[in-house]
Tab-separated table of C-alpha atoms (C1' of nucleotides) in Angstrom:
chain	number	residue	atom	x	y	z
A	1	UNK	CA	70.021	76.497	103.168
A	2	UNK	CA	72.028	75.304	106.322
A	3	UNK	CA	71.780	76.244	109.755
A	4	UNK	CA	74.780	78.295	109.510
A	5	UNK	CA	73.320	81.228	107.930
A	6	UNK	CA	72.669	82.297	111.256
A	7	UNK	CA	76.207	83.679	110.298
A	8	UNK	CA	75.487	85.395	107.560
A	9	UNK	CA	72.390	87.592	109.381
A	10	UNK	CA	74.656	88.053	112.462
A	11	UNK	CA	77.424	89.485	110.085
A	12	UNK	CA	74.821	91.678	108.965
A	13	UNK	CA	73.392	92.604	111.628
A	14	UNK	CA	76.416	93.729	113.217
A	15	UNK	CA	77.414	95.754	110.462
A	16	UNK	CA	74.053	97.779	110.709
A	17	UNK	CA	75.174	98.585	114.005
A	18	UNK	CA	78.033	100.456	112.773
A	19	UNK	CA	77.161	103.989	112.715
A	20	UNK	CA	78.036	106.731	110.260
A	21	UNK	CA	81.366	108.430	110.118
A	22	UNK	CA	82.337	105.293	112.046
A	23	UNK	CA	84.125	101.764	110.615
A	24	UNK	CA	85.060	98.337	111.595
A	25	UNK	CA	86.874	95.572	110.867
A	26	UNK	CA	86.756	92.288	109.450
A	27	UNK	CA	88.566	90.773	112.360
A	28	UNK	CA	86.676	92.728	114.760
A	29	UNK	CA	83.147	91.654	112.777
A	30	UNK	CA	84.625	88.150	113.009
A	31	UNK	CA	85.732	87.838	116.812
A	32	UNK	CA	81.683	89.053	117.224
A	33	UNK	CA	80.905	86.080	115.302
A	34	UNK	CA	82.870	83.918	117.426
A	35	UNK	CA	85.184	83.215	114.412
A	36	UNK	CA	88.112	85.066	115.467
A	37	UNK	CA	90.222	83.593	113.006
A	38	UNK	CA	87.757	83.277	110.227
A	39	UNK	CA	87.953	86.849	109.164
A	40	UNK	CA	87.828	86.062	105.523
A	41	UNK	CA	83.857	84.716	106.150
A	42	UNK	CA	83.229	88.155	106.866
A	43	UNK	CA	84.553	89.774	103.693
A	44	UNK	CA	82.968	87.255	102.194
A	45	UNK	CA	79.664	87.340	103.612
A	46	UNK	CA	79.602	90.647	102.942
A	47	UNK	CA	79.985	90.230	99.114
A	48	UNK	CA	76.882	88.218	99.036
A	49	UNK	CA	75.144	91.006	101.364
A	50	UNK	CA	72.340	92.834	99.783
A	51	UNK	CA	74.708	96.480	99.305
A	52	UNK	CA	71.176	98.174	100.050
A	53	UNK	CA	70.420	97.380	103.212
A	54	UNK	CA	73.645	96.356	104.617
A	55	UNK	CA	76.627	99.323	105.151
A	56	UNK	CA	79.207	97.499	103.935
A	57	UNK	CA	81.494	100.075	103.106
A	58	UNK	CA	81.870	100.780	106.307
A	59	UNK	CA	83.889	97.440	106.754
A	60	UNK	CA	88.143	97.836	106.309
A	61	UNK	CA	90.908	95.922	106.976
A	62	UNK	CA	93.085	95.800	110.085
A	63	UNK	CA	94.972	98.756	108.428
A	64	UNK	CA	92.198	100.537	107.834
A	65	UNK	CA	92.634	99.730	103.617
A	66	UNK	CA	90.066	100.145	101.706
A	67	UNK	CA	90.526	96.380	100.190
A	68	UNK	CA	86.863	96.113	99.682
A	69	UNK	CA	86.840	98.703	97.277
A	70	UNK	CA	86.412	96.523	94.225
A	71	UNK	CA	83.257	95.290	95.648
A	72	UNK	CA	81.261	98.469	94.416
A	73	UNK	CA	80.190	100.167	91.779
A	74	UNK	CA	83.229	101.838	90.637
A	75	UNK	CA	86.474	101.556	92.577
A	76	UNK	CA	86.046	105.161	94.342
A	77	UNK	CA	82.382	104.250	95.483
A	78	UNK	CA	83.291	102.754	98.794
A	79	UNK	CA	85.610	106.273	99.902
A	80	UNK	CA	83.040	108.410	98.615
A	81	UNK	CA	80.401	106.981	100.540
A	82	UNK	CA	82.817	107.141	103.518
A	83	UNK	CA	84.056	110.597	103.237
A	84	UNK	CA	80.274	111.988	102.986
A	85	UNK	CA	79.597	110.222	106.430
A	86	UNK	CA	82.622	112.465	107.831
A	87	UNK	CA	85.326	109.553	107.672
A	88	UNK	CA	88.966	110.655	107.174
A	89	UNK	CA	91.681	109.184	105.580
A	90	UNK	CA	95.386	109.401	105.581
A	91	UNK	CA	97.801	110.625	103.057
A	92	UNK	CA	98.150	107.011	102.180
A	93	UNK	CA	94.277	106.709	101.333
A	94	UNK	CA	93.902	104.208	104.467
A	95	UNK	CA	91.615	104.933	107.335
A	96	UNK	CA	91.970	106.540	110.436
A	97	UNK	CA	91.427	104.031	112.784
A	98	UNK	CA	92.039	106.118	116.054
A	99	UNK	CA	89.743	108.562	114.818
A	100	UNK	CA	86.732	106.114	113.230
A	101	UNK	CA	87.006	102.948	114.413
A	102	UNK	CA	83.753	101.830	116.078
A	103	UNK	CA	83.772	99.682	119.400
A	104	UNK	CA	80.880	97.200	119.941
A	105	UNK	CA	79.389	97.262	123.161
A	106	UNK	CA	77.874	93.950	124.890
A	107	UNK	CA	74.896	94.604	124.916
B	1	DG	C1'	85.767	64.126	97.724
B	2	DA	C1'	90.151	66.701	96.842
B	3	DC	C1'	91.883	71.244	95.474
B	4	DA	C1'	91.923	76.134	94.798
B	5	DT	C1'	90.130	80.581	96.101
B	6	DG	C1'	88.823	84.639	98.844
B	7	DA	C1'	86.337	92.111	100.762
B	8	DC	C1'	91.666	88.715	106.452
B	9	DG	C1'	94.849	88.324	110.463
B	10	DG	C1'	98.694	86.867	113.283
B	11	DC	C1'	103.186	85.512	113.798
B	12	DA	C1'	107.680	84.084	112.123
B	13	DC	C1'	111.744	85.551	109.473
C	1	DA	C1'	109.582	97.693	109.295
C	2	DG	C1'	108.521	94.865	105.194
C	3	DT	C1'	107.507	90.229	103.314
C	4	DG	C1'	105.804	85.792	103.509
C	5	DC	C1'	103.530	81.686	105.174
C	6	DC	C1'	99.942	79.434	107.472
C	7	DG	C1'	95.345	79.096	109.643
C	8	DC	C1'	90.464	79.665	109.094
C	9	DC	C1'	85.753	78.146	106.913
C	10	DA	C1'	82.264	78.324	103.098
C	11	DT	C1'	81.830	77.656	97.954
C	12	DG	C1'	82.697	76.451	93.285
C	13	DT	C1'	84.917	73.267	90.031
DNA sequence: GACATGACGGCAC
DNA sequence: AGTGCCGCCATGT
């Protein structure tokens, strides 16, 4: 237990905040964080997330890749779950970022 | 305490 | 445009 788990529960929380049909990135999750450069925390933060409570399928690379994938129950578990929210991918199974990529607001 | 590793990203070649 | 290297920070060995 050390004070920075305020990390992990703002990674978290952030994530929740990512609606259906919509996706972010680690980078983007980071820069939140005020890690900008520490965008491997996030992926990795997310691994120890409870999958339950905490979307994190909804979570891809700057590319839009699915490298999470792995993560889940069976390799095809994280674009399942994404394509019954409404998310699209392109012919190269990444995806569409101009189409799905959420923007946080300041609130 | 040093070293390797990881659901990444940016920049140099 | 593709590939590779380095930075970043928490953990496990």
């Amino acid at each position: 237990m050390t004070a920075s788990m305020t990390f992990y529960e703002k990674v978290y929380e952030l994530v929740r905040r990512i609606p259906p049909g919509k996706v972010s990135t680690y980078g983007i999750i980071a820069e939140q964080v005020s890690m900008r450069s520490a965008a491997r925390m996030v992926g990795w933060a997310l691994n120890k997330a409870d999958l339950a409570t905490v979307p994190a399928h909804r979570v891809v690379n700057r590319n839009g890749e699915l490298t999470g994938k792995g993560h889940f129950f069976t390799p095809d578990t994280m674009r399942r779950m994404l394509e019954t929210e409404g998310v699209t991918f392109r012919p190269d199974g990444s995806v569409n970022l101009e189409r799905h990529l959420f923007r946080f607001n300041g609130s």
